[in-house]
Amino acid sequence: MGSIGSLAWAETDASCFRPWDDQTRMISWPKKNPPYNIALSNSYIGNEWRSEMVKIARLYSERDAVKPLIKKLTISSAGNDVNAQIAQINQMILSGVDAIVLNAASPTGLNSTIDRAVNAGILVVSFDNVVTTPKAVTVNQDQFEMGRRWAEFIVKQIGDSGNVLMVRGVAGTFVDNERYKGGRSVFDKHPQIRTTDVYGNWDNGTAQKVTADALASSSGFDAVWSEGGESGIVRAFKQAGAKVPPIGGEGVNGFRQQAAQDGFPILSIGQSAALSAMSIKVALQMLQGEQMPQAISVPFNEVASANLKEGVNYFSNVPDSFYAAISIPACDLNFDAQAILNQQI
């Protein structure tokens, strides 16, 4: 039976496997010999970030140094349906995989199923939309802080009053909830800042539509706080004949490229699609007997207007919808944009 135990409050490799905070415990897993059966359980697949995340997982598994460690990588998506993802994970348990890496449809709805997997001797590493059970290892960037930084950027741009459009992600997910709470922690201190909430599902087409609808039914917006789909948001403003305002948002390629070309102020903090590779890396290390923090903090990929650079943090030869935060250099997880585009899901 697998188990996670508090062995030490030890330090780990600060350049890669960084503990979430000073209270994060170090954990271990019973050592097994490779190669391993790894399963990736994904929820929502309806946007570019999720597609990139899956493609990066495949690219990482095919690296010369990694391929001998993986007997089989199975990837499944459940369509953001908690019950479907539960059934998906149950099937993974029955198939006897060694580890499940998980992007969850719900922070809590999968907990009992994950606990069952761990009790069956299966390591679970949760990333991006993470789960709350302490039996899973979590790998993520600080979503609350991301939302807070976007909001602080907007306050610096517009001052203590104005109309702000908040383009949220997929309703009910950990990432959306945490980012929104971070944004609200700032805006709620400025009662003269009025906000309008819409859900863009981290998708350019959806974000463009809901932004266009919001523009049509309002007197305009002084800034946009956005969790994704910023290329669509910019298109909506331009099609409405409105000036593109300051935008605090994600790492969408077209968003950064448009800001570089048009000069509107941005703060772009990209949730790296390489979190999938990072989670597989963590699982492989733990299966080989390495200690890890139970919660791992991945550094931000942050770009402001002043440090936009073509070929470095945005790319002229890839689609606007591409999420440009594709690497985690501190963990030797560097990926090529064209290789990701060429990879099959």
XYZ file of C-alpha atoms in Angstrom:
345
model
C 0.000 0.000 0.000
C 1.300 3.467 -0.829
C 1.630 6.074 1.844
C 2.711 9.661 2.268
C 4.416 10.454 5.545
C 5.983 13.492 7.157
C 9.652 12.533 7.234
C 11.297 15.910 7.674
C 10.988 19.633 7.230
C 14.128 19.402 5.160
C 15.314 21.664 2.389
C 15.093 20.566 -1.212
C 16.553 21.742 -4.519
C 15.653 25.429 -4.331
C 16.161 25.889 -8.062
C 13.378 23.467 -9.010
C 11.432 21.553 -6.359
C 10.608 24.529 -4.169
C 8.385 24.013 -1.107
C 5.184 26.071 -1.198
C 6.070 27.721 2.110
C 8.112 27.109 5.256
C 5.418 24.801 6.626
C 5.502 22.424 3.660
C 6.475 18.920 4.728
C 8.869 16.665 2.885
C 7.398 13.353 1.781
C 8.476 10.078 0.202
C 6.980 7.168 -1.706
C 7.964 3.476 -1.707
C 10.740 3.060 -4.258
C 9.948 1.039 -7.378
C 12.106 0.035 -10.303
C 11.361 1.594 -13.705
C 9.845 1.609 -16.234
C 6.538 2.971 -14.936
C 2.971 3.199 -16.175
C 1.951 6.857 -15.892
C -1.578 8.165 -16.445
C -2.549 11.804 -17.008
C -6.132 12.523 -15.988
C -7.255 15.837 -17.464
C -10.614 17.521 -17.026
C -11.332 20.377 -19.438
C -9.742 20.140 -22.919
C -11.558 22.989 -24.680
C -8.824 25.604 -24.945
C -5.317 26.059 -26.309
C -3.613 25.905 -22.899
C -4.987 22.445 -22.169
C -3.979 21.213 -25.625
C -0.450 22.560 -25.125
C -0.305 20.983 -21.677
C -1.135 17.549 -23.110
C 1.335 17.974 -25.972
C 4.119 19.022 -23.609
C 3.459 15.949 -21.459
C 3.967 13.758 -24.542
C 7.088 15.642 -25.626
C 8.607 15.299 -22.175
C 7.880 11.565 -22.035
C 9.754 11.126 -25.319
C 12.995 12.770 -24.167
C 16.026 10.491 -24.335
C 16.600 10.692 -20.576
C 12.939 10.147 -19.710
C 11.740 7.566 -22.226
C 13.465 4.565 -20.529
C 11.646 5.421 -17.288
C 8.140 5.289 -18.790
C 6.643 2.036 -19.949
C 3.419 3.727 -21.024
C 1.903 7.209 -20.790
C -1.909 7.210 -20.952
C -3.734 10.538 -21.340
C -7.498 10.945 -20.878
C -9.784 14.006 -20.708
C -13.142 14.091 -18.944
C -14.755 17.227 -20.360
C -14.818 19.122 -17.036
C -17.328 16.573 -15.679
C -16.477 15.527 -12.111
C -18.327 12.220 -12.362
C -16.652 11.425 -15.670
C -13.248 12.173 -14.176
C -14.017 9.973 -11.161
C -14.841 7.127 -13.553
C -11.671 7.896 -15.473
C -9.509 7.688 -12.344
C -11.278 4.509 -11.187
C -10.332 2.914 -14.484
C -6.731 4.007 -13.975
C -6.787 2.406 -10.514
C -8.132 -0.841 -11.970
C -5.441 -0.834 -14.650
C -2.739 -0.683 -11.958
C -0.824 2.407 -13.026
C 2.141 3.487 -10.923
C 1.251 7.189 -10.840
C -1.571 9.506 -11.849
C -0.862 13.132 -12.729
C -4.069 15.085 -12.449
C -5.627 18.353 -13.625
C -8.863 18.275 -11.653
C -12.391 19.342 -12.511
C -13.032 20.131 -8.833
C -10.807 20.969 -5.848
C -12.800 18.618 -3.577
C -15.019 16.404 -5.743
C -12.245 13.921 -6.565
C -10.711 13.663 -3.086
C -12.203 10.330 -2.027
C -11.264 8.764 -5.367
C -7.709 10.064 -5.063
C -7.479 8.721 -1.527
C -8.574 5.342 -2.867
C -5.856 5.476 -5.525
C -3.172 6.289 -2.944
C -4.416 3.493 -0.670
C -4.065 1.171 -3.664
C -0.388 2.101 -3.983
C -0.735 4.689 -6.759
C 1.122 7.989 -6.436
C -1.053 11.015 -7.293
C 0.453 14.348 -8.371
C -2.102 17.143 -8.813
C -1.252 20.250 -10.867
C -2.849 23.448 -12.189
C -6.400 22.965 -10.838
C -5.188 21.145 -7.768
C -7.108 19.047 -5.247
C -7.302 19.516 -1.489
C -6.693 16.014 -0.164
C -3.341 15.828 1.673
C -2.723 12.424 0.114
C -1.881 14.051 -3.221
C 1.305 15.911 -4.077
C 0.520 19.322 -5.583
C 2.487 21.227 -8.219
C 1.315 24.724 -9.012
C 1.906 28.414 -9.320
C 0.353 30.759 -6.762
C -3.004 31.506 -8.367
C -4.146 33.926 -5.647
C -0.957 35.934 -6.031
C -1.346 35.946 -9.805
C -4.838 37.431 -9.553
C -3.655 39.930 -6.958
C -0.756 41.128 -9.111
C -3.014 41.693 -12.122
C -5.347 43.771 -9.967
C -2.512 45.807 -8.439
C -1.216 46.535 -11.938
C -4.663 47.815 -12.935
C -4.944 50.057 -9.875
C -1.559 51.557 -10.746
C -2.822 52.200 -14.280
C -6.265 53.704 -13.538
C -6.073 54.886 -9.941
C -8.791 54.488 -7.330
C -11.824 54.590 -9.626
C -13.021 53.250 -12.959
C -14.799 50.403 -14.705
C -12.968 47.091 -14.882
C -13.999 44.040 -16.875
C -13.065 40.796 -15.111
C -12.849 37.922 -17.605
C -12.821 34.784 -15.502
C -11.862 31.204 -16.425
C -13.810 27.964 -16.067
C -16.393 28.275 -13.288
C -15.880 26.141 -10.197
C -12.215 25.324 -10.762
C -9.470 25.931 -8.222
C -7.535 28.228 -10.564
C -10.520 30.452 -11.303
C -11.558 30.634 -7.652
C -8.079 31.505 -6.393
C -7.265 34.043 -9.107
C -10.603 35.761 -8.592
C -10.118 35.927 -4.824
C -6.691 37.460 -5.427
C -8.156 40.097 -7.723
C -11.001 40.868 -5.350
C -8.555 41.254 -2.432
C -7.292 44.363 -4.240
C -10.411 45.749 -5.914
C -12.475 45.483 -2.735
C -10.135 48.045 -1.153
C -11.136 50.550 -3.847
C -14.944 50.978 -3.707
C -14.910 53.430 -6.621
C -13.621 50.687 -8.911
C -16.676 49.004 -10.406
C -16.243 45.514 -11.828
C -18.209 43.452 -14.335
C -17.675 39.676 -14.269
C -17.916 37.377 -17.301
C -16.657 33.844 -17.915
C -14.302 33.380 -20.862
C -13.328 29.745 -20.122
C -9.636 30.598 -20.785
C -10.550 30.469 -24.487
C -9.956 33.233 -27.048
C -13.224 32.755 -28.927
C -15.347 32.624 -25.800
C -13.490 35.561 -24.238
C -14.012 37.617 -27.405
C -17.758 36.962 -27.381
C -18.341 37.739 -23.707
C -16.172 40.865 -23.970
C -18.084 42.049 -27.034
C -21.373 41.458 -25.190
C -20.100 43.365 -22.146
C -18.940 46.289 -24.299
C -22.318 46.421 -26.040
C -24.185 46.664 -22.743
C -21.891 49.116 -20.919
C -20.433 52.586 -21.224
C -16.956 51.102 -21.667
C -14.092 49.818 -19.542
C -10.979 51.527 -18.251
C -9.074 48.261 -17.782
C -9.408 44.496 -18.109
C -8.449 41.854 -15.543
C -8.314 38.543 -17.371
C -7.475 34.907 -16.680
C -7.046 33.934 -20.333
C -8.251 34.501 -23.885
C -6.694 37.965 -24.076
C -6.208 37.858 -27.849
C -9.970 37.560 -28.176
C -10.482 40.367 -25.684
C -8.235 42.696 -27.692
C -10.098 41.783 -30.904
C -13.416 42.577 -29.233
C -12.260 46.064 -28.260
C -10.897 46.744 -31.728
C -14.035 45.482 -33.466
C -16.124 47.723 -31.213
C -13.993 50.697 -32.226
C -12.846 51.135 -28.639
C -9.351 51.906 -27.402
C -7.640 48.843 -25.944
C -7.184 49.642 -22.241
C -4.534 48.356 -19.830
C -4.861 44.597 -19.414
C -3.580 42.397 -16.639
C -3.761 38.898 -18.011
C -2.332 35.528 -18.941
C 0.533 34.521 -21.221
C -1.322 34.322 -24.544
C 1.025 34.840 -27.489
C -1.250 37.129 -29.481
C -1.900 39.273 -26.427
C 1.808 39.901 -25.942
C 2.379 40.420 -29.653
C -0.524 42.881 -29.927
C 0.749 44.815 -26.901
C 4.218 45.020 -28.458
C 2.751 46.306 -31.724
C 0.051 48.641 -30.393
C 1.629 49.873 -27.178
C -1.217 49.350 -24.700
C 0.036 48.578 -21.162
C 0.036 44.984 -19.973
C 1.123 42.737 -17.154
C 1.212 39.199 -18.532
C 1.719 36.362 -16.040
C 1.632 32.992 -17.746
C 0.562 29.774 -16.079
C 3.072 27.436 -17.700
C 1.649 24.595 -19.773
C 4.854 22.772 -18.802
C 3.254 22.064 -15.408
C 2.254 18.710 -16.910
C 5.896 17.844 -17.588
C 6.868 19.152 -14.174
C 4.305 16.842 -12.553
C 5.538 13.814 -14.485
C 9.089 14.758 -13.470
C 8.022 14.883 -9.817
C 6.261 11.507 -10.113
C 9.301 9.876 -11.700
C 11.623 11.265 -9.033
C 9.381 10.045 -6.209
C 8.883 6.593 -7.722
C 12.677 6.294 -7.744
C 12.819 7.079 -4.035
C 13.472 10.833 -3.983
C 11.922 13.004 -1.271
C 9.775 15.897 -2.441
C 7.809 18.749 -0.867
C 4.143 17.775 -0.524
C 3.268 21.118 -2.177
C 5.651 22.432 -4.836
C 5.705 26.082 -5.865
C 6.610 26.850 -9.481
C 7.887 30.386 -10.201
C 5.896 32.808 -12.346
C 6.578 33.554 -15.991
C 5.949 37.314 -15.842
C 6.183 39.815 -18.714
C 5.499 43.553 -18.587
C 5.226 45.950 -21.514
C 8.820 47.117 -21.055
C 10.364 43.653 -21.452
C 8.367 42.216 -24.350
C 10.808 40.509 -26.715
C 9.965 38.654 -29.915
C 11.285 35.106 -29.973
C 11.760 35.097 -26.194
C 8.385 35.727 -24.567
C 6.186 36.000 -27.653
C 6.466 34.479 -31.131
C 5.521 35.952 -34.507
C 5.456 32.560 -36.256
C 2.887 30.802 -34.062
C -0.886 31.373 -33.645
C -2.243 34.194 -31.497
C -4.047 31.628 -29.341
C -0.786 29.935 -28.349
C 0.112 30.229 -24.661
C 3.691 31.491 -24.680
C 4.685 30.398 -21.152
C 5.895 26.999 -22.329
C 8.986 26.396 -20.204
C 10.175 26.099 -16.603
C 13.911 26.772 -17.034
C 14.832 26.145 -13.380
C 13.769 22.511 -13.837
C 15.355 22.009 -17.271
C 11.880 21.958 -18.783
C 12.443 24.000 -21.920
C 10.239 23.389 -24.935
C 10.156 24.657 -28.507
C 6.977 26.369 -29.695
C 7.020 24.733 -33.120
C 7.626 21.285 -31.640
C 4.559 21.752 -29.444
C 2.438 22.806 -32.420
C 3.629 19.776 -34.396
C 2.911 17.316 -31.579
C -0.314 15.339 -31.760
C -2.692 15.305 -28.794
